[in-house]
Short mmCIF file of C-alpha atoms in Angstrom, two decimals:
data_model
loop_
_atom_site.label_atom_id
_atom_site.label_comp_id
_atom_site.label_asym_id
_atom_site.label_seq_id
_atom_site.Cartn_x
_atom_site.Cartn_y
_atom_site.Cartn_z
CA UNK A 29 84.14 141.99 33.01
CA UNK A 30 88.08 141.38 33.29
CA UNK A 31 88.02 142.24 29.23
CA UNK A 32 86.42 145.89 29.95
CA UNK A 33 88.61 146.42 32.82
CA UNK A 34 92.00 145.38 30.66
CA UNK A 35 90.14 147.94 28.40
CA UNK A 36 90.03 150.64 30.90
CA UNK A 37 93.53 150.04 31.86
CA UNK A 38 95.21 150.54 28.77
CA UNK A 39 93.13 153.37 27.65
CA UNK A 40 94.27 154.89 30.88
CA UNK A 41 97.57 153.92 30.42
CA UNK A 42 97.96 155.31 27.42
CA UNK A 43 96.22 158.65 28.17
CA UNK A 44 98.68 158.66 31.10
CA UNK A 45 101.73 158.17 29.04
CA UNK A 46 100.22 161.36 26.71
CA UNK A 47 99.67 163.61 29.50
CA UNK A 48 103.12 163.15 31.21
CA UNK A 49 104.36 164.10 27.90
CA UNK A 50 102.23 167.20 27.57
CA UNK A 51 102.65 168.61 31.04
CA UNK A 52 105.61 169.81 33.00
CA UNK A 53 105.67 168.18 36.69
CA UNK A 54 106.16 170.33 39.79
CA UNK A 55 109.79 168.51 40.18
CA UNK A 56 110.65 170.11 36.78
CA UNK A 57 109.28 173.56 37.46
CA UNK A 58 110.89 173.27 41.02
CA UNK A 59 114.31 172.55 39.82
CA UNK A 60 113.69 175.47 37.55
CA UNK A 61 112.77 177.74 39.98
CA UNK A 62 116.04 176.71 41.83
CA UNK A 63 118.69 176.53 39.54
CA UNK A 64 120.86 180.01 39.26
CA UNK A 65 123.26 180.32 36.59
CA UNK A 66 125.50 177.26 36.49
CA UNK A 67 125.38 174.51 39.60
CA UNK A 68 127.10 170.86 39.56
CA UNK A 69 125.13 168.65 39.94
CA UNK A 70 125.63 167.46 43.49
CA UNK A 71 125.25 170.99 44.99
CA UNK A 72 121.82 171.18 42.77
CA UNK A 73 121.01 167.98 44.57
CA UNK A 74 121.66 169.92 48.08
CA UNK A 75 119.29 173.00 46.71
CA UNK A 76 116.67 170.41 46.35
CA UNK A 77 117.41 168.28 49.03
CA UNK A 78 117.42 165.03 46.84
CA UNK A 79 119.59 162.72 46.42
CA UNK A 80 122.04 162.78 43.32
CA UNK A 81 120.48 159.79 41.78
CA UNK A 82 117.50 161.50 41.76
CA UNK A 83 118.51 164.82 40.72
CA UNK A 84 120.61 162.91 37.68
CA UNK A 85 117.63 161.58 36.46
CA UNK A 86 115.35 164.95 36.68
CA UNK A 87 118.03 166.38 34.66
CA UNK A 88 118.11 163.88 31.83
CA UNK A 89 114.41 164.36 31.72
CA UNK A 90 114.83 167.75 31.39
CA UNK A 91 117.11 168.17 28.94
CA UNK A 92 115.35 165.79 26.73
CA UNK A 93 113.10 168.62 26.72
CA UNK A 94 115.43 171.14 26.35
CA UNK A 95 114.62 172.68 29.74
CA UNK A 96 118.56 172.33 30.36
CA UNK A 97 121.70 171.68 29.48
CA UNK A 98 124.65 170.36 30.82
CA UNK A 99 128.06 170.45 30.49
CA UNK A 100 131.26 168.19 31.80
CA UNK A 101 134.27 169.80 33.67
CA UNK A 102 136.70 167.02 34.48
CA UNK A 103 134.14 164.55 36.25
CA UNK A 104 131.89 167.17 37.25
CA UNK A 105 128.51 167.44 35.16
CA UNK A 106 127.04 170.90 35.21
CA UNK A 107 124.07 172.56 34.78
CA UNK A 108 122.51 175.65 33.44
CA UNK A 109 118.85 176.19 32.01
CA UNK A 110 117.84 176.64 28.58
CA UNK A 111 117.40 180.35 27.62
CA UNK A 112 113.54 180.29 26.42
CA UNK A 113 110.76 182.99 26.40
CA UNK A 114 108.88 180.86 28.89
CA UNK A 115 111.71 180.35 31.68
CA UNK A 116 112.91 183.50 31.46
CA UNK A 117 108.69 184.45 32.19
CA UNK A 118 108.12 181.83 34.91
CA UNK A 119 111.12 183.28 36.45
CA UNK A 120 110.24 186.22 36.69
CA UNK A 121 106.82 185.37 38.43
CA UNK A 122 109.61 183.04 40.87
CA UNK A 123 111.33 186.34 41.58
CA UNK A 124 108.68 188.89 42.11
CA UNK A 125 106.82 186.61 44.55
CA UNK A 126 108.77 184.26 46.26
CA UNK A 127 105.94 183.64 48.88
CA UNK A 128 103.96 182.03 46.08
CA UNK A 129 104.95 178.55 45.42
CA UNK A 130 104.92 178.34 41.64
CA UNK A 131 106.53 174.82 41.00
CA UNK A 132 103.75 173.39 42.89
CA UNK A 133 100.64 175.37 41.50
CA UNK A 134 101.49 175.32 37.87
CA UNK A 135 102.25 171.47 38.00
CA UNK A 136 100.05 168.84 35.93
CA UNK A 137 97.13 170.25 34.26
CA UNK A 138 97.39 173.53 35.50
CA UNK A 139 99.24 174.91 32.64
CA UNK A 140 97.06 172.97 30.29
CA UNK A 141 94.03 174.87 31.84
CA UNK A 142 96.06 178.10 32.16
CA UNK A 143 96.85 178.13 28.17
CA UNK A 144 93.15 178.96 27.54
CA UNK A 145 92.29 181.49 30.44
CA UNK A 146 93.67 184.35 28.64
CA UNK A 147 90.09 185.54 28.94
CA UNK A 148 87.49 184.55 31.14
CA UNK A 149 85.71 180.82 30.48
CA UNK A 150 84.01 178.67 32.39
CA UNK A 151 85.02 175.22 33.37
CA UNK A 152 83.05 173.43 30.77
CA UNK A 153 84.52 175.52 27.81
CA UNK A 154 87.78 175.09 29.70
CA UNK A 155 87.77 171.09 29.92
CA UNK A 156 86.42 171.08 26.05
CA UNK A 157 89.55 173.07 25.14
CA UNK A 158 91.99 171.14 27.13
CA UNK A 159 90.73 167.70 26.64
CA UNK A 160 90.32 167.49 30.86
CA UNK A 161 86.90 166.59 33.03
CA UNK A 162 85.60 169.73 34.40
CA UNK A 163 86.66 168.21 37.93
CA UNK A 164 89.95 168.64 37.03
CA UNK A 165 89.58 172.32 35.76
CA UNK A 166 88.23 173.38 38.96
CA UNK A 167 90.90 171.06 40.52
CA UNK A 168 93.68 172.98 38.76
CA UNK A 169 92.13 176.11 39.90
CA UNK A 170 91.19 175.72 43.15
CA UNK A 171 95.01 176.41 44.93
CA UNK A 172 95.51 179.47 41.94
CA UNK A 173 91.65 181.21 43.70
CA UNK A 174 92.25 180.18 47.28
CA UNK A 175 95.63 182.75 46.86
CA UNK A 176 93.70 185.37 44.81
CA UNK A 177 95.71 184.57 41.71
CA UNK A 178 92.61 183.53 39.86
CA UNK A 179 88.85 184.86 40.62
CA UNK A 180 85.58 183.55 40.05
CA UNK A 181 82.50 185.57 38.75
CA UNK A 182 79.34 184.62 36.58
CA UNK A 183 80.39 180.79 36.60
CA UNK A 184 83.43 182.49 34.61
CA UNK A 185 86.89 181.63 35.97
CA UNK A 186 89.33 184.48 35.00
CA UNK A 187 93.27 185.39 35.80
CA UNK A 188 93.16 188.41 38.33
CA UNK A 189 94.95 191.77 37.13
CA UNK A 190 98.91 191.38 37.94
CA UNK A 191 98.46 187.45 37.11
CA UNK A 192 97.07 188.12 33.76
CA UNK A 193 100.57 186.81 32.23
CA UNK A 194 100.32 183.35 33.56
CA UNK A 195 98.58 182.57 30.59
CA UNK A 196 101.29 183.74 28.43
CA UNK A 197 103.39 181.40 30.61
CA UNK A 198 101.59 178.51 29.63
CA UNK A 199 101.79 179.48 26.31
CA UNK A 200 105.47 179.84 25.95
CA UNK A 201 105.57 176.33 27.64
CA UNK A 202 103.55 174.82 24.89
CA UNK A 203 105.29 176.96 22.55
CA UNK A 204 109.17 175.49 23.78
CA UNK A 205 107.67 171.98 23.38
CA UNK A 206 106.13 172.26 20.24
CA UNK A 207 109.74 174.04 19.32
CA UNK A 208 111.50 170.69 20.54
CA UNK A 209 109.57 168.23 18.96
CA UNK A 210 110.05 170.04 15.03
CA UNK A 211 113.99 170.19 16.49
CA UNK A 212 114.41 166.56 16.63
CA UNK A 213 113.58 165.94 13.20
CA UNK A 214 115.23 169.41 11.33
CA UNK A 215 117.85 172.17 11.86
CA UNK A 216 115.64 175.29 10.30
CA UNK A 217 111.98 175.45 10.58
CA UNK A 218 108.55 177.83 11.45
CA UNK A 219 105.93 177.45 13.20
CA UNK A 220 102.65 178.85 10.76
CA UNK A 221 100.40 177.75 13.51
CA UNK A 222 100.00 176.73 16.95
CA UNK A 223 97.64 175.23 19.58
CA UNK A 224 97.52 173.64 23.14
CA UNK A 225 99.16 170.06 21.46
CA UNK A 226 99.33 170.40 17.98
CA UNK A 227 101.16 172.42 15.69
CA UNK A 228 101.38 173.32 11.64
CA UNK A 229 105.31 173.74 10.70
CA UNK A 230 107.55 175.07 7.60
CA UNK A 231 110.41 173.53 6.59
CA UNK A 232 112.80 172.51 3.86
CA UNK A 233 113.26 169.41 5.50
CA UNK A 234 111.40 165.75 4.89
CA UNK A 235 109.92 165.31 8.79
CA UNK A 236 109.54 161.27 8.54
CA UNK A 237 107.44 160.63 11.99
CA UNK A 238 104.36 159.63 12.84
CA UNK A 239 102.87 162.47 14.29
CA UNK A 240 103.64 164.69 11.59
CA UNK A 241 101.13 164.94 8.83
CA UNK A 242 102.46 166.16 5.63
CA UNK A 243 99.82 169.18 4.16
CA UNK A 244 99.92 171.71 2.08
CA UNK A 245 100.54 172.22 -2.00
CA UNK A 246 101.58 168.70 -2.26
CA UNK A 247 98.75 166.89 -0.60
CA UNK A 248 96.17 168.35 -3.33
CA UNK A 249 96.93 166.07 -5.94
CA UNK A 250 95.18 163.54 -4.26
CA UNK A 251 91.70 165.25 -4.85
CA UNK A 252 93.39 165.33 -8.59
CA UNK A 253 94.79 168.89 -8.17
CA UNK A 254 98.34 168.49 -8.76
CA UNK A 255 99.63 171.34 -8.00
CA UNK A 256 103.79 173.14 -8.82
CA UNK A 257 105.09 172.62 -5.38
CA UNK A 258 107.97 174.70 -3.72
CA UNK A 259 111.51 173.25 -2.15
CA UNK A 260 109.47 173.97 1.13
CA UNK A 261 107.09 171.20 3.14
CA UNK A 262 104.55 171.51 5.15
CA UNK A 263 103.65 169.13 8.27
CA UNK A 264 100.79 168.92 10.97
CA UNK A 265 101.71 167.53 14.13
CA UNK A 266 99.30 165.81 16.08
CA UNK A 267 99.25 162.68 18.12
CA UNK A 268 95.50 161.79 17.63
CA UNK A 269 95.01 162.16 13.94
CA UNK A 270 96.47 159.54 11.28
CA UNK A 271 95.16 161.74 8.14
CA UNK A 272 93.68 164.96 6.88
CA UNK A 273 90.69 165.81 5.70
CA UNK A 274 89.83 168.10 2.77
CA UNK A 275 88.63 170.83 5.29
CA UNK A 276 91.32 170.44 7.14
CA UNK A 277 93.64 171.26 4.17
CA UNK A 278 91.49 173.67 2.85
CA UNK A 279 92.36 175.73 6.27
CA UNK A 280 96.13 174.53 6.49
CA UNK A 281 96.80 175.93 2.80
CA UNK A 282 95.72 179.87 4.28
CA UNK A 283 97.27 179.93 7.18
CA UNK A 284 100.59 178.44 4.37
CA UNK A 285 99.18 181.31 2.47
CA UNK A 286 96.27 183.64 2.13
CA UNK A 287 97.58 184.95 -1.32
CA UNK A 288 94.90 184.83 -4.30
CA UNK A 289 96.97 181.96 -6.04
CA UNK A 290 96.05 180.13 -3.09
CA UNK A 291 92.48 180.92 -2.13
CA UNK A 292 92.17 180.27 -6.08
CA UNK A 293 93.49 176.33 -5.06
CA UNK A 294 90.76 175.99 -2.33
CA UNK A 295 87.72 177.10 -4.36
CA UNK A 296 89.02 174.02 -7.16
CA UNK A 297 89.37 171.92 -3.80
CA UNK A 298 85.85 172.86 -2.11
CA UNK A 299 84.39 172.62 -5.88
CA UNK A 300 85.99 169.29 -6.30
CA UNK A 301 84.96 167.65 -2.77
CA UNK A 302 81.66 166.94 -1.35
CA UNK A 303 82.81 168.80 1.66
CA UNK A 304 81.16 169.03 5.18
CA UNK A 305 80.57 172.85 5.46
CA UNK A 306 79.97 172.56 9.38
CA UNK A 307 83.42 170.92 9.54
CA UNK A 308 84.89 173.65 7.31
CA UNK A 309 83.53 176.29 9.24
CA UNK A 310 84.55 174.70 12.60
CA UNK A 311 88.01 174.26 12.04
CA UNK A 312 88.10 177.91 9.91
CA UNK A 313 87.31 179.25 13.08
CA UNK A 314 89.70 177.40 14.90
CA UNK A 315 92.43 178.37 12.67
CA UNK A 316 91.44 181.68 12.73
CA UNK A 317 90.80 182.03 9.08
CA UNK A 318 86.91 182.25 8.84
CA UNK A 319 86.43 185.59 7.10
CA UNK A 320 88.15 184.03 4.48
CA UNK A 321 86.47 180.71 4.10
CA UNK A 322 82.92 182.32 4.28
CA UNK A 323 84.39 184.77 1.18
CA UNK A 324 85.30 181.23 -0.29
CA UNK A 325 81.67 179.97 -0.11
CA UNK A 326 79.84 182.38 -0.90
CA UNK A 327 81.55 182.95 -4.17
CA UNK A 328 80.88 179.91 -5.18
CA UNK A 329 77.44 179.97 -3.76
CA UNK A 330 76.74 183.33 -5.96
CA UNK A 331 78.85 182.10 -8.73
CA UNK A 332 81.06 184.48 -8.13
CA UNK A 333 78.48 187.59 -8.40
CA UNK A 334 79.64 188.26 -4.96
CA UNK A 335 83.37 188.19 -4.29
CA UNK A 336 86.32 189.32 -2.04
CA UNK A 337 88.80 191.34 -3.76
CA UNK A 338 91.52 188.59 -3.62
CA UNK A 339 89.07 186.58 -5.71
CA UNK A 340 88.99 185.97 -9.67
CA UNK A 341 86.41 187.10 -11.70
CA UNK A 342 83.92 183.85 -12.21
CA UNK A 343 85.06 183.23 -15.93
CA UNK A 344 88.50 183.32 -14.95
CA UNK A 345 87.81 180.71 -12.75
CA UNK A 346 85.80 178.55 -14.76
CA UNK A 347 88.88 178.22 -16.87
CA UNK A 348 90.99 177.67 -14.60
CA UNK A 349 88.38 175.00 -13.18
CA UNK A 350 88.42 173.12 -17.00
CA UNK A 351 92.14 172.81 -17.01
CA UNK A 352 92.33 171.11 -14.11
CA UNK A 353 88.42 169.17 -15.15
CA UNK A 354 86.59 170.61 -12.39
CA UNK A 355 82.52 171.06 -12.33
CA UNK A 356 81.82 174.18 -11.10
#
């Protein structure tokens, strides 16, 4: 009994420790909604009537996350926010309706929530998407409907007309921290792809961290595809997953690039790997690049008697298959 509970405790613990990195807290949002231009840092502790201790610390936090930054003038630190897409959006929902208090309804797990309510879902498709229990959905919600910000019709929660952009909100929050997590690793980068907490990045830099996967060209030589690889890499980040699986590269190598060379490389990888097709197809879907994979699987399905245009002609690609000793 005291083993399950130490059990309990540390998977909580460490959930805990995930989410507080994957959320932004109503003191955060708060201090953004505060801050005007550039404030030292005691008379941003009078705004918020908190103590400077306090205040210091919030800061820190925040510009660990590139929320802010601050600058020194004699012994004075100063502070100014970050210029992002998603401050410069939350602020203007601050602005146009300062009877609405934003820091405090957007805190937590709202914004998780939020991310996915660009259209209308219900709380179980919401709490599979965000990784929440549906009690928490509704929860989240609950303040957003009781102030007509969010409606509820059908079992369908959904943002209502002039509130439609909160979603985008959310979005641009996920989008900054994605952005700052690539930035502590390399100077020039792009994001390819994009989701709630996980991300598939560009760059010609070696990202040596843990939750970056590499992917791409260079991971198909272990399936025995070695294939010419470019100055650039290619990384996955997520904090749940320690390696890939051929699907999973399959879909990472169209979003890289859709290109026929390409497509070409993932019919020798699906011909080469006893793949799980209802994997394949889940994640195509989730990386928005199912028309394509169906195309892929069919034409090897038909033997290439049905094809997309981007496709080689079946002998062409049973040679290409041979030099690289593929069955097809």
């Amino acid at each position: 009994m005291i083993l399950r509970l130490c059990c309990i405790k540390v998977k909580l613990f460490i959930f805990g420790s995930y989410f507080c990195n994957t959320v932004y807290s109503e003191a955060e949002l708060r201090l953004l909604a505060t801050l005007r231009g550039e404030r030292a840092l005691s008379d941003l502790a009078d705004d918020l009537d908190r103590s400077l201790s306090y205040v210091s610390e919030l800061v820190t936090q925040m510009e660990e996350k590139n929320l802010l930054h601050t600058v020194r003038s004699g012994k004075t630190r100063r502070v100014r926010r970050s210029q992002t897409k998603a401050i410069e959006l939350f602020d203007r929902f601050v602005l146009r309706y300062p009877h609405i208090p934003f820091p405090e309804l957007l805190d937590g797990a709202t914004l998780r929530v939020l991310y996915y309510l660009d259209t209308p879902a219900t709380a179980t498709e919401l709490a599979d998407s965000t990784e929440v229990h549906r009690s928490t959905v509704h929860r989240s919600l609950s303040p957003l409907q009781h102030r007509g910000l969010v409606y509820r019709t059908n079992g369908k929660y959904a943002l209502n007309g002039e509130f439609g952009e909160l979603a985008t909100v959310a979005r641009e929050f996920a989008h900054h921290r994605h952005q700052n997590r690539i930035e502590n690793h390399v100077d020039a980068y792009t994001i390819l792809w994009e989701s709630l907490d996980e991300f598939l990045v560009q760059t010609d830099e070696g990202v040596d961290a843990e939750p970056f996967l590499p992917t791409g060209p260079e991971r198909f030589q272990e399936y025995g595809l070695p294939l010419l690889t470019r100055q650039r890499r290619y990384y996955l980040y997520n904090e749940s997953k320690t390696d890939l699986s051929a699907s999973e590269l399959c879909c990472h190598m169209i979003v890289i690039d859709y290109g026929a060379r390409s497509q070409s490389y993932c019919l020798l990888l699906l011909a080469a790997t006893d793949i799980d097709r209802g994997e394949l197809q889940s994640l195509a879907e989730r990386y928005d690049v199912e028309e394509i994979v169906s195309d892929l699987l069919t034409y090897l399905d038909t033997e290439g008697e049905v094809r997309a245009d981007s496709l080689p002609g079946w002998t062409e690609f049973e040679k290409l298959a041979r030099e690289y000793e593929v069955d097809v």
